[in-house]
Amino acid sequence: MRPTKPRSWFTRLTKSSAHATGRPVTFLVAASSIVVWAATGPVFAFSDTWQLVVNTGTTLVTFLMVFLIQSTQNRDSEAMQVKLDEIIRAIGNAKNELLDLEELEEEDLEEIRAQYRELATKARRVRRK
């Protein structure tokens, strides 16, 4: 199965936005915008409208970026879980009960964590001997 081009416009938007906003040039554009805005302060007498421009702009960008970042993280997390599930399935003596572990309730997950903490403690004791 080879990677395919995302069909959803939202997926394409979030992937391209994440790629674009993670580049150094994007940071430079954002920083330059703030410098230009600050430099125009005296021209606009540091008015309320002048301040409102940057406040509104940064608020809107932040608001939208929250959703774009969350979408990207959700997709990446799901893909990683599928890959881990495949690794667990493919390893001969791996516990297949660990597949879809992320779907368990917190209490059930804590029980499994406790089992693995106990295994780690035993392994450290054996190593010290």
N, CA, C and O atoms as a MOPAC input file, in Angstrom:
PM7 MOZYME 1SCF
protein

 N      0.84900 1    -1.17100 1     0.00000 1
 C      0.00000 1     0.00000 1     0.00000 1
 C      0.89600 1     1.23500 1     0.00000 1
 O      1.69100 1     1.42200 1     0.92000 1
 N      0.77400 1     2.06400 1    -1.01000 1
 C      1.61800 1     3.24900 1    -1.08300 1
 C      0.83100 1     4.47500 1    -0.64200 1
 O     -0.39500 1     4.49900 1    -0.74500 1
 N      1.53500 1     5.50000 1    -0.14800 1
 C      0.83900 1     6.71300 1     0.28300 1
 C      0.09100 1     7.34400 1    -0.88300 1
 O      0.57100 1     7.36200 1    -2.01600 1
 N     -1.07100 1     7.85100 1    -0.58300 1
 C     -1.86500 1     8.51100 1    -1.61200 1
 C     -2.04900 1     9.97100 1    -1.24400 1
 O     -1.84800 1    10.37800 1    -0.10000 1
 N     -2.43400 1    10.74100 1    -2.23700 1
 C     -2.70100 1    12.15900 1    -2.00400 1
 C     -3.99600 1    12.27100 1    -1.20500 1
 O     -4.99500 1    11.64100 1    -1.55300 1
 N     -3.98600 1    13.07300 1    -0.13100 1
 C     -5.20700 1    13.22900 1     0.65900 1
 C     -6.34500 1    13.78300 1    -0.19600 1
 O     -6.15200 1    14.71200 1    -0.98100 1
 N     -7.52700 1    13.20100 1    -0.03200 1
 C     -8.67500 1    13.65000 1    -0.81500 1
 C     -9.40200 1    14.80600 1    -0.14600 1
 O     -9.97100 1    15.65700 1    -0.83000 1
 N     -9.39000 1    14.84500 1     1.15800 1
 C    -10.12100 1    15.87200 1     1.89100 1
 C     -9.41700 1    17.22400 1     1.75800 1
 O     -8.20100 1    17.31200 1     1.93000 1
 N    -10.16900 1    18.25900 1     1.45700 1
 C     -9.58100 1    19.59300 1     1.34400 1
 C     -9.01000 1    20.02900 1     2.68900 1
 O     -8.00000 1    20.73100 1     2.73400 1
 N     -9.65200 1    19.61500 1     3.79100 1
 C     -9.17300 1    20.00900 1     5.11300 1
 C     -7.84400 1    19.32800 1     5.42600 1
 O     -6.94700 1    19.95200 1     5.99400 1
 N     -7.71300 1    18.06600 1     5.06400 1
 C     -6.45000 1    17.35700 1     5.28100 1
 C     -5.33900 1    17.98800 1     4.46600 1
 O     -4.23200 1    18.18600 1     4.96500 1
 N     -5.63100 1    18.30400 1     3.21100 1
 C     -4.62300 1    18.97100 1     2.37400 1
 C     -4.24300 1    20.32100 1     2.96700 1
 O     -3.06700 1    20.68400 1     2.99100 1
 N     -5.24800 1    21.06900 1     3.44900 1
 C     -4.99100 1    22.38200 1     4.04800 1
 C     -4.12300 1    22.25800 1     5.29400 1
 O     -3.15200 1    22.99800 1     5.44900 1
 N     -4.46600 1    21.32400 1     6.18600 1
 C     -3.70500 1    21.20500 1     7.43000 1
 C     -2.28100 1    20.72400 1     7.17300 1
 O     -1.34300 1    21.19300 1     7.81700 1
 N     -2.11300 1    19.78900 1     6.23500 1
 C     -0.76100 1    19.31100 1     5.93400 1
 C      0.09300 1    20.42400 1     5.33800 1
 O      1.24000 1    20.61500 1     5.74100 1
 N     -0.46100 1    21.15100 1     4.38800 1
 C      0.33000 1    22.21700 1     3.76500 1
 C      0.56900 1    23.36800 1     4.73800 1
 O      1.63700 1    23.97800 1     4.72000 1
 N     -0.41100 1    23.67100 1     5.58600 1
 C     -0.23600 1    24.73100 1     6.58600 1
 C      0.83000 1    24.35300 1     7.60400 1
 O      1.67600 1    25.17400 1     7.95800 1
 N      0.79000 1    23.11300 1     8.07100 1
 C      1.79200 1    22.65500 1     9.03900 1
 C      3.18600 1    22.71100 1     8.42600 1
 O      4.15000 1    23.11200 1     9.07800 1
 N      3.27800 1    22.30600 1     7.16900 1
 C      4.57500 1    22.34500 1     6.49000 1
 C      5.05500 1    23.78900 1     6.33400 1
 O      6.21600 1    24.09600 1     6.60600 1
 N      4.16300 1    24.66300 1     5.90100 1
 C      4.54300 1    26.05800 1     5.65700 1
 C      4.88000 1    26.80000 1     6.94700 1
 O      5.85700 1    27.54700 1     6.99600 1
 N      4.08400 1    26.60000 1     7.98300 1
 C      4.31500 1    27.35300 1     9.22100 1
 C      5.51700 1    26.84400 1    10.00100 1
 O      6.00800 1    27.53200 1    10.89600 1
 N      5.99300 1    25.66400 1     9.67900 1
 C      7.15500 1    25.12700 1    10.36800 1
 C      8.48000 1    25.50900 1     9.72800 1
 O      9.52800 1    25.01400 1    10.14200 1
 N      8.45300 1    26.35600 1     8.75300 1
 C      9.67200 1    26.73400 1     8.04000 1
 C     10.26300 1    28.01700 1     8.61600 1
 O      9.52600 1    28.87300 1     9.10300 1
 N     11.58500 1    28.15600 1     8.56500 1
 C     12.23100 1    29.36800 1     9.08800 1
 C     11.75900 1    30.65000 1     8.40000 1
 O     11.63700 1    31.69300 1     9.04300 1
 N     11.49700 1    30.57300 1     7.10200 1
 C     11.06900 1    31.77500 1     6.38900 1
 C      9.72900 1    32.28600 1     6.92600 1
 O      9.49100 1    33.49400 1     6.94900 1
 N      8.86700 1    31.38700 1     7.35200 1
 C      7.57800 1    31.79800 1     7.91600 1
 C      7.78700 1    32.55100 1     9.21800 1
 O      7.11800 1    33.55000 1     9.47800 1
 N      8.71200 1    32.07300 1    10.03100 1
 C      9.03700 1    32.78200 1    11.26700 1
 C      9.56700 1    34.17600 1    10.95200 1
 O      9.19100 1    35.14900 1    11.60400 1
 N     10.43600 1    34.27000 1     9.95900 1
 C     10.98700 1    35.57600 1     9.58600 1
 C      9.89900 1    36.52400 1     9.09500 1
 O      9.92700 1    37.71300 1     9.41500 1
 N      8.95100 1    36.02200 1     8.33000 1
 C      7.83400 1    36.85400 1     7.86500 1
 C      7.01300 1    37.34500 1     9.05300 1
 O      6.64800 1    38.51900 1     9.11200 1
 N      6.72200 1    36.45600 1     9.99600 1
 C      5.93900 1    36.83800 1    11.17200 1
 C      6.69000 1    37.86300 1    12.01400 1
 O      6.11300 1    38.86300 1    12.44200 1
 N      7.97600 1    37.61700 1    12.25200 1
 C      8.77600 1    38.55600 1    13.04700 1
 C      8.88600 1    39.90200 1    12.33600 1
 O      8.81000 1    40.95100 1    12.97600 1
 N      9.06400 1    39.87500 1    11.02500 1
 C      9.14100 1    41.12200 1    10.25300 1
 C      7.83400 1    41.89500 1    10.32400 1
 O      7.84100 1    43.12400 1    10.39500 1
 N      6.72300 1    41.18800 1    10.30600 1
 C      5.41800 1    41.85000 1    10.41300 1
 C      5.29400 1    42.59400 1    11.73500 1
 O      4.77000 1    43.70700 1    11.77600 1
 N      5.76900 1    41.98900 1    12.80400 1
 C      5.71500 1    42.64000 1    14.11500 1
 C      6.62600 1    43.86500 1    14.13800 1
 O      6.26700 1    44.90000 1    14.70000 1
 N      7.80300 1    43.74700 1    13.52800 1
 C      8.72100 1    44.89000 1    13.47500 1
 C      8.09300 1    46.03200 1    12.68300 1
 O      8.15800 1    47.18700 1    13.10500 1
 N      7.48600 1    45.72100 1    11.53900 1
 C      6.82500 1    46.75500 1    10.72600 1
 C      5.68100 1    47.38200 1    11.50700 1
 O      5.52400 1    48.60300 1    11.51200 1
 N      4.88400 1    46.55400 1    12.16700 1
 C      3.77900 1    47.07600 1    12.97300 1
 C      4.31400 1    48.00400 1    14.05900 1
 O      3.77200 1    49.09200 1    14.25600 1
 N      5.35800 1    47.60000 1    14.76300 1
 C      5.92300 1    48.42900 1    15.83400 1
 C      6.49500 1    49.72700 1    15.26900 1
 O      6.36800 1    50.78600 1    15.88500 1
 N      7.11800 1    49.64300 1    14.10800 1
 C      7.70800 1    50.83800 1    13.50100 1
 C      6.64900 1    51.84200 1    13.06500 1
 O      6.92000 1    53.04100 1    13.01200 1
 N      5.45500 1    51.37200 1    12.75600 1
 C      4.39100 1    52.29700 1    12.33900 1
 C      3.66500 1    52.91700 1    13.52800 1
 O      2.78400 1    53.75700 1    13.34500 1
 N      4.02100 1    52.51600 1    14.72700 1
 C      3.39200 1    53.07600 1    15.92600 1
 C      3.42300 1    54.59300 1    15.97700 1
 O      2.38200 1    55.21100 1    16.19600 1
 N      4.58500 1    55.21900 1    15.78200 1
 C      4.62400 1    56.68900 1    15.82700 1
 C      3.77000 1    57.34600 1    14.73600 1
 O      3.19000 1    58.41000 1    14.95400 1
 N      3.69700 1    56.71400 1    13.57200 1
 C      2.89500 1    57.26400 1    12.47400 1
 C      1.42100 1    57.33300 1    12.87500 1
 O      0.72600 1    58.29200 1    12.54000 1
 N      0.95400 1    56.32400 1    13.58800 1
 C     -0.44800 1    56.27000 1    14.00900 1
 C     -0.62800 1    56.72700 1    15.45100 1
 O     -1.67600 1    56.49500 1    16.05300 1
 N      0.38100 1    57.36700 1    15.99600 1
 C      0.34300 1    57.91600 1    17.35700 1
 C     -0.00200 1    56.84200 1    18.39000 1
 O     -0.66200 1    57.12100 1    19.39100 1
 N      0.44000 1    55.64100 1    18.14100 1
 C      0.18700 1    54.51800 1    19.05600 1
 C     -1.28600 1    54.45700 1    19.47200 1
 O     -1.61400 1    54.21700 1    20.63300 1
 N     -2.15000 1    54.68000 1    18.49700 1
 C     -3.59100 1    54.75000 1    18.77200 1
 C     -4.16900 1    53.38600 1    19.13500 1
 O     -3.52500 1    52.34900 1    18.97700 1
 N     -5.40200 1    53.42500 1    19.62700 1
 C     -6.09900 1    52.18100 1    19.95500 1
 C     -6.29400 1    51.32000 1    18.70900 1
 O     -6.18000 1    50.09600 1    18.77200 1
 N     -6.58500 1    51.95600 1    17.59000 1
 C     -6.77300 1    51.21700 1    16.34100 1
 C     -5.47600 1    50.53000 1    15.93200 1
 O     -5.49300 1    49.38200 1    15.48800 1
 N     -4.36400 1    51.22200 1    16.07900 1
 C     -3.05400 1    50.64600 1    15.76200 1
 C     -2.81100 1    49.39100 1    16.60900 1
 O     -2.33700 1    48.37900 1    16.09400 1
 N     -3.13000 1    49.45500 1    17.88500 1
 C     -2.96700 1    48.30100 1    18.77200 1
 C     -3.95500 1    47.18900 1    18.42000 1
 O     -3.62700 1    46.00400 1    18.47500 1
 N     -5.18000 1    47.60300 1    18.05400 1
 C     -6.21400 1    46.62700 1    17.73000 1
 C     -5.83400 1    45.77600 1    16.51500 1
 O     -6.18900 1    44.60000 1    16.43800 1
 N     -5.12000 1    46.37100 1    15.57900 1
 C     -4.71100 1    45.63900 1    14.37600 1
 C     -3.88200 1    44.41500 1    14.75300 1
 O     -4.18300 1    43.31000 1    14.30100 1
 N     -2.85700 1    44.58800 1    15.56100 1
 C     -2.00300 1    43.45000 1    15.91400 1
 C     -2.72300 1    42.50300 1    16.86400 1
 O     -2.55400 1    41.28800 1    16.76500 1
 N     -3.51800 1    43.03300 1    17.77600 1
 C     -4.24500 1    42.16100 1    18.70300 1
 C     -5.22900 1    41.26400 1    17.96100 1
 O     -5.29100 1    40.06100 1    18.21200 1
 N     -5.98800 1    41.84800 1    17.05900 1
 C     -6.96400 1    41.07300 1    16.29800 1
 C     -6.26700 1    40.06400 1    15.38700 1
 O     -6.65700 1    38.89800 1    15.32100 1
 N     -5.24700 1    40.51900 1    14.69800 1
 C     -4.52000 1    39.62900 1    13.78600 1
 C     -3.91000 1    38.43300 1    14.49400 1
 O     -4.06500 1    37.29600 1    14.04800 1
 N     -3.22200 1    38.68300 1    15.58700 1
 C     -2.58200 1    37.57100 1    16.29900 1
 C     -3.61100 1    36.65700 1    16.94800 1
 O     -3.40000 1    35.44600 1    17.02000 1
 N     -4.71100 1    37.21000 1    17.41700 1
 C     -5.76200 1    36.38000 1    18.00900 1
 C     -6.36900 1    35.45000 1    16.96600 1
 O     -6.56000 1    34.26300 1    17.22900 1
 N     -6.67000 1    35.97300 1    15.80100 1
 C     -7.25800 1    35.14700 1    14.74000 1
 C     -6.29500 1    34.06000 1    14.26700 1
 O     -6.69100 1    32.90900 1    14.08000 1
 N     -5.04300 1    34.42800 1    14.07900 1
 C     -4.06100 1    33.43800 1    13.63900 1
 C     -3.90900 1    32.34400 1    14.69300 1
 O     -3.87300 1    31.16100 1    14.35700 1
 N     -3.82100 1    32.73200 1    15.95900 1
 C     -3.68800 1    31.75100 1    17.04000 1
 C     -4.89500 1    30.83000 1    17.09900 1
 O     -4.74400 1    29.61500 1    17.22500 1
 N     -6.08400 1    31.39400 1    17.00900 1
 C     -7.32200 1    30.61700 1    17.06000 1
 C     -7.35300 1    29.56600 1    15.95300 1
 O     -7.65900 1    28.40100 1    16.20700 1
 N     -7.03900 1    29.97500 1    14.73300 1
 C     -7.06300 1    29.04000 1    13.60800 1
 C     -5.94600 1    28.00300 1    13.70000 1
 O     -6.14800 1    26.83900 1    13.35500 1
 N     -4.77600 1    28.42200 1    14.16200 1
 C     -3.64800 1    27.49300 1    14.26400 1
 C     -3.91000 1    26.38400 1    15.27300 1
 O     -3.42000 1    25.26800 1    15.09900 1
 N     -4.66900 1    26.66700 1    16.32000 1
 C     -5.00200 1    25.62300 1    17.29900 1
 C     -5.66700 1    24.44700 1    16.59200 1
 O     -5.30800 1    23.29600 1    16.83900 1
 N     -6.62200 1    24.72000 1    15.72500 1
 C     -7.34800 1    23.65400 1    15.03700 1
 C     -6.48600 1    22.96700 1    13.98000 1
 O     -6.56600 1    21.75100 1    13.80600 1
 N     -5.67100 1    23.73600 1    13.28200 1
 C     -4.78600 1    23.13300 1    12.28500 1
 C     -3.75700 1    22.21700 1    12.94800 1
 O     -3.50300 1    21.11200 1    12.47000 1
 N     -3.17400 1    22.67900 1    14.04100 1
 C     -2.17800 1    21.87200 1    14.74900 1
 C     -2.82200 1    20.62300 1    15.33800 1
 O     -2.25600 1    19.53300 1    15.25000 1
 N     -4.00300 1    20.77300 1    15.93900 1
 C     -4.67000 1    19.61700 1    16.54200 1
 C     -5.01100 1    18.57500 1    15.48300 1
 O     -4.85300 1    17.37800 1    15.72100 1
 N     -5.47000 1    19.01100 1    14.33500 1
 C     -5.78800 1    18.07700 1    13.25700 1
 C     -4.54100 1    17.31800 1    12.81000 1
 O     -4.58100 1    16.10300 1    12.61700 1
 N     -3.44700 1    18.03500 1    12.65000 1
 C     -2.19700 1    17.40700 1    12.23900 1
 C     -1.71800 1    16.41100 1    13.28600 1
 O     -1.29000 1    15.30900 1    12.94300 1
 N     -1.78600 1    16.78700 1    14.55600 1
 C     -1.36000 1    15.87900 1    15.62500 1
 C     -2.25500 1    14.64700 1    15.70100 1
 O     -1.76200 1    13.53700 1    15.90200 1
 N     -3.55600 1    14.82900 1    15.54200 1
 C     -4.47300 1    13.68000 1    15.56000 1
 C     -4.14000 1    12.69500 1    14.45000 1
 O     -4.07800 1    11.48700 1    14.68200 1
 N     -3.92600 1    13.21200 1    13.24700 1
 C     -3.62500 1    12.35500 1    12.10200 1
 C     -2.29200 1    11.63200 1    12.31100 1
 O     -2.19200 1    10.43000 1    12.06400 1
 N     -1.27200 1    12.35900 1    12.76500 1
 C      0.03100 1    11.74400 1    13.00400 1
 C     -0.04000 1    10.69000 1    14.10200 1
 O      0.58400 1     9.63400 1    13.99700 1
 N     -0.79600 1    10.97600 1    15.14800 1
 C     -0.94300 1    10.02800 1    16.25300 1
 C     -1.64600 1     8.75600 1    15.78600 1
 O     -1.22500 1     7.65100 1    16.13000 1
 N     -2.70200 1     8.90600 1    15.01300 1
 C     -3.41800 1     7.73700 1    14.48600 1
 C     -2.50600 1     6.89700 1    13.59900 1
 O     -2.49800 1     5.67000 1    13.69800 1
 N     -1.74000 1     7.55500 1    12.73400 1
 C     -0.82700 1     6.82400 1    11.85100 1
 C      0.22300 1     6.08000 1    12.67100 1
 O      0.56000 1     4.93800 1    12.36000 1
 N      0.73800 1     6.72000 1    13.71100 1
 C      1.74100 1     6.06800 1    14.54900 1
 C      1.15000 1     4.86100 1    15.27500 1
 O      1.81200 1     3.83200 1    15.41100 1
 N     -0.08500 1     4.98500 1    15.73800 1
 C     -0.72600 1     3.86100 1    16.41800 1
 C     -0.88800 1     2.67200 1    15.47900 1
 O     -0.66600 1     1.52800 1    15.87500 1
 N     -1.27000 1     2.93900 1    14.24900 1
 C     -1.42000 1     1.85200 1    13.27200 1
 C     -0.06900 1     1.18300 1    13.02100 1
 O      0.01300 1    -0.04300 1    12.94300 1
 N      0.98100 1     1.98000 1    12.89500 1
 C      2.31300 1     1.41900 1    12.67900 1
 C      2.75200 1     0.58100 1    13.87300 1
 O      3.29300 1    -0.51200 1    13.70100 1
 N      2.52300 1     1.08500 1    15.08000 1
 C      2.88300 1     0.31900 1    16.27900 1
 C      2.07200 1    -0.96800 1    16.37100 1
 O      2.60000 1    -2.01800 1    16.73400 1
 N      0.78500 1    -0.88000 1    16.04100 1
 C     -0.05100 1    -2.08400 1    16.04900 1
 C      0.49400 1    -3.13000 1    15.08000 1
 O      0.50000 1    -4.32200 1    15.39100 1
 N      0.94400 1    -2.69500 1    13.92500 1
 C      1.49600 1    -3.62800 1    12.93800 1
 C      2.79000 1    -4.25200 1    13.45600 1
 O      3.02500 1    -5.44200 1    13.25200 1
 N      3.62200 1    -3.47000 1    14.11600 1
 C      4.86200 1    -4.01500 1    14.68300 1
 C      4.53700 1    -5.05200 1    15.75100 1
 O      5.13600 1    -6.12700 1    15.77800 1
 N      3.59600 1    -4.73400 1    16.62700 1
 C      3.19900 1    -5.68000 1    17.67900 1
 C      2.65900 1    -6.96400 1    17.05000 1
 O      3.00100 1    -8.06500 1    17.48200 1
 N      1.81700 1    -6.81700 1    16.03100 1
 C      1.23300 1    -7.98000 1    15.37000 1
 C      2.30300 1    -8.83900 1    14.70800 1
 O      2.21200 1   -10.06600 1    14.71600 1
 N      3.31400 1    -8.19800 1    14.13700 1
 C      4.32600 1    -8.91800 1    13.36300 1
 C      5.35500 1    -9.63500 1    14.23400 1
 O      5.94100 1   -10.62800 1    13.80300 1
 N      5.57900 1    -9.15000 1    15.44000 1
 C      6.58300 1    -9.77300 1    16.31000 1
 C      5.97900 1   -11.02900 1    16.91700 1
 O      4.90400 1   -10.99000 1    17.51600 1
 N      6.67400 1   -12.12500 1    16.75700 1
 C      6.16000 1   -13.43200 1    17.15100 1
 C      5.68000 1   -13.54900 1    18.58200 1
 O      4.55100 1   -13.98200 1    18.81200 1
 N      6.50100 1   -13.17700 1    19.55000 1
 C      6.11200 1   -13.38600 1    20.94300 1
 C      5.56700 1   -12.12200 1    21.61200 1
 O      5.49400 1   -12.05700 1    22.83900 1
 N      5.19200 1   -11.13800 1    20.83200 1
 C      4.58600 1    -9.92400 1    21.39700 1
 C      3.16900 1   -10.23800 1    21.85800 1
 O      2.52000 1   -11.14700 1    21.34000 1
 N      2.70500 1    -9.48300 1    22.82700 1
 C      1.34800 1    -9.68500 1    23.34600 1
 C      0.36000 1    -8.93100 1    22.45800 1
 O      0.33800 1    -7.70000 1    22.44800 1
 N     -0.44400 1    -9.66700 1    21.72500 1
 C     -1.41000 1    -9.03500 1    20.82900 1
 C     -2.48700 1    -8.26700 1    21.58000 1
 O     -3.20400 1    -7.46600 1    20.98000 1
 N     -2.61400 1    -8.50000 1    22.89300 1
 C     -3.59000 1    -7.72900 1    23.68600 1
 C     -3.21800 1    -6.24800 1    23.71400 1
 O     -4.05900 1    -5.39900 1    24.01100 1
 N     -1.96500 1    -5.94100 1    23.40600 1
 C     -1.52200 1    -4.55000 1    23.42900 1
 C     -1.97200 1    -3.77100 1    22.19300 1
 O     -1.83300 1    -2.54900 1    22.14200 1
 N     -2.50900 1    -4.47900 1    21.19900 1
 C     -3.06100 1    -3.77700 1    20.03600 1
 C     -4.22800 1    -2.90700 1    20.49200 1
 O     -5.01400 1    -3.33000 1    21.33900 1
 N     -4.35000 1    -1.72700 1    19.96000 1
 C     -5.42300 1    -0.77700 1    20.29600 1
 C     -5.45100 1    -0.40600 1    21.77400 1
 O     -6.51500 1    -0.11800 1    22.32200 1
 N     -4.31200 1    -0.41300 1    22.40900 1
 C     -4.20000 1    -0.06700 1    23.81900 1
 C     -4.71300 1     1.34400 1    24.09400 1
 O     -5.23900 1     1.62100 1    25.17200 1
 N     -4.55900 1     2.22500 1    23.12200 1
 C     -4.97800 1     3.62100 1    23.30100 1
 C     -6.49000 1     3.76500 1    23.45900 1
 O     -6.97200 1     4.82900 1    23.84900 1
 N     -7.24100 1     2.70800 1    23.16100 1
 C     -8.69800 1     2.76200 1    23.28600 1
 C     -9.19600 1     2.39600 1    24.68400 1
 O    -10.38400 1     2.54300 1    24.97100 1
 N     -8.30600 1     1.92200 1    25.55400 1
 C     -8.71400 1     1.49600 1    26.89500 1
 C     -9.05700 1     2.68200 1    27.79200 1
 O     -8.63100 1     3.81200 1    27.55300 1
 N     -9.83500 1     2.39300 1    28.82600 1
 C    -10.11200 1     3.39400 1    29.85600 1
 C     -8.83700 1     3.61700 1    30.66700 1
 O     -7.95400 1     2.76000 1    30.69400 1
 N     -8.75000 1     4.75200 1    31.31500 1
 C     -7.55200 1     5.11000 1    32.07600 1
 C     -7.21200 1     4.07700 1    33.15300 1
 O     -6.04100 1     3.75800 1    33.36200 1
 N     -8.23200 1     3.55700 1    33.83400 1
 C     -7.99400 1     2.58000 1    34.90400 1
 C     -7.37400 1     1.29300 1    34.34600 1
 O     -6.44400 1     0.74100 1    34.93400 1
 N     -7.89500 1     0.82400 1    33.21100 1
 C     -7.36200 1    -0.38600 1    32.58800 1
 C     -5.92400 1    -0.16600 1    32.11500 1
 O     -5.06300 1    -1.03500 1    32.25500 1
 N     -5.69600 1     1.00200 1    31.56000 1
 C     -4.35900 1     1.34200 1    31.09400 1
 C     -3.38000 1     1.39300 1    32.26700 1
 O     -2.23300 1     0.96400 1    32.13900 1
 N     -3.82500 1     1.91000 1    33.39300 1
 C     -2.97100 1     1.98500 1    34.58300 1
 C     -2.60600 1     0.59200 1    35.08900 1
 O     -1.48200 1     0.38000 1    35.54300 1
 N     -3.53100 1    -0.35400 1    35.01900 1
 C     -3.23200 1    -1.73600 1    35.42000 1
 C     -2.11200 1    -2.32100 1    34.55700 1
 O     -1.19800 1    -2.97100 1    35.06400 1
 N     -2.19900 1    -2.08400 1    33.26700 1
 C     -1.17500 1    -2.60000 1    32.35600 1
 C      0.15800 1    -1.90000 1    32.61500 1
 O      1.20900 1    -2.54000 1    32.60200 1
 N      0.11700 1    -0.58200 1    32.85000 1
 C      1.34500 1     0.14800 1    33.18300 1
 C      1.99500 1    -0.44400 1    34.43200 1
 O      3.21300 1    -0.61700 1    34.48400 1
 N      1.17700 1    -0.75200 1    35.43000 1
 C      1.69600 1    -1.32000 1    36.68200 1
 C      2.38000 1    -2.66100 1    36.41600 1
 O      3.42600 1    -2.94900 1    36.99800 1
 N      1.79900 1    -3.47600 1    35.54800 1
 C      2.41800 1    -4.76300 1    35.20900 1
 C      3.79600 1    -4.55700 1    34.57700 1
 O      4.75000 1    -5.26700 1    34.89800 1
 N      3.88700 1    -3.58600 1    33.68300 1
 C      5.16100 1    -3.34200 1    33.01400 1
 C      6.17100 1    -2.66800 1    33.93900 1
 O      7.37300 1    -2.89200 1    33.80400 1
 N      5.70100 1    -1.85200 1    34.87000 1
 C      6.61300 1    -1.28700 1    35.87300 1
 C      7.20200 1    -2.40400 1    36.72800 1
 O      8.38900 1    -2.38900 1    37.05300 1
 N      6.36500 1    -3.37000 1    37.08900 1
 C      6.83100 1    -4.51300 1    37.87800 1
 C      7.85700 1    -5.32900 1    37.08800 1
 O      8.86900 1    -5.75400 1    37.64400 1
 N      7.60100 1    -5.54800 1    35.80300 1
 C      8.57500 1    -6.25400 1    34.96000 1
 C      9.90400 1    -5.50000 1    34.90500 1
 O     10.97200 1    -6.11000 1    34.95600 1
 N      9.83400 1    -4.17700 1    34.80000 1
 C     11.05000 1    -3.36000 1    34.75300 1
 C     11.81600 1    -3.45100 1    36.06600 1
 O     13.04400 1    -3.53600 1    36.06800 1
 N     11.09400 1    -3.43500 1    37.18200 1
 C     11.73500 1    -3.55400 1    38.49500 1
 C     12.45100 1    -4.89300 1    38.61800 1
 O     13.59100 1    -4.95300 1    39.08000 1
 N     11.78300 1    -5.96200 1    38.20300 1
 C     12.39500 1    -7.30000 1    38.24800 1
 C     13.63300 1    -7.35900 1    37.35000 1
 O     14.64700 1    -7.94500 1    37.72900 1
 N     13.55400 1    -6.76300 1    36.18300 1
 C     14.68600 1    -6.77100 1    35.25100 1
 C     15.87700 1    -6.02000 1    35.84100 1
 O     17.01900 1    -6.44700 1    35.66600 1
 N     15.63200 1    -4.91300 1    36.53300 1
 C     16.72300 1    -4.16900 1    37.16700 1
 C     17.36800 1    -4.99200 1    38.27500 1
 O     18.58900 1    -4.98000 1    38.43200 1
 N     16.54200 1    -5.71000 1    39.04600 1
 C     17.08300 1    -6.56000 1    40.12300 1
 C     17.97500 1    -7.65300 1    39.54300 1
 O     19.04900 1    -7.92700 1    40.07900 1
 N     17.54100 1    -8.27200 1    38.46600 1
 C     18.31600 1    -9.33800 1    37.82800 1
 C     19.63100 1    -8.77600 1    37.29600 1
 O     20.67500 1    -9.41900 1    37.41000 1
 N     19.58300 1    -7.59600 1    36.72400 1
 C     20.77700 1    -6.98000 1    36.14800 1
 C     21.80600 1    -6.63700 1    37.21800 1
 O     23.00800 1    -6.70700 1    36.96400 1
 N     21.34600 1    -6.26600 1    38.41200 1
 C     22.25800 1    -5.89300 1    39.50100 1
 C     22.99900 1    -7.09400 1    40.07100 1
 O     24.08600 1    -6.93900 1    40.62700 1
 N     22.43500 1    -8.27500 1    39.94300 1
 C     23.04700 1    -9.47900 1    40.53600 1
 C     24.24500 1    -9.95000 1    39.78100 1
 O     24.86100 1   -10.94600 1    40.15900 1

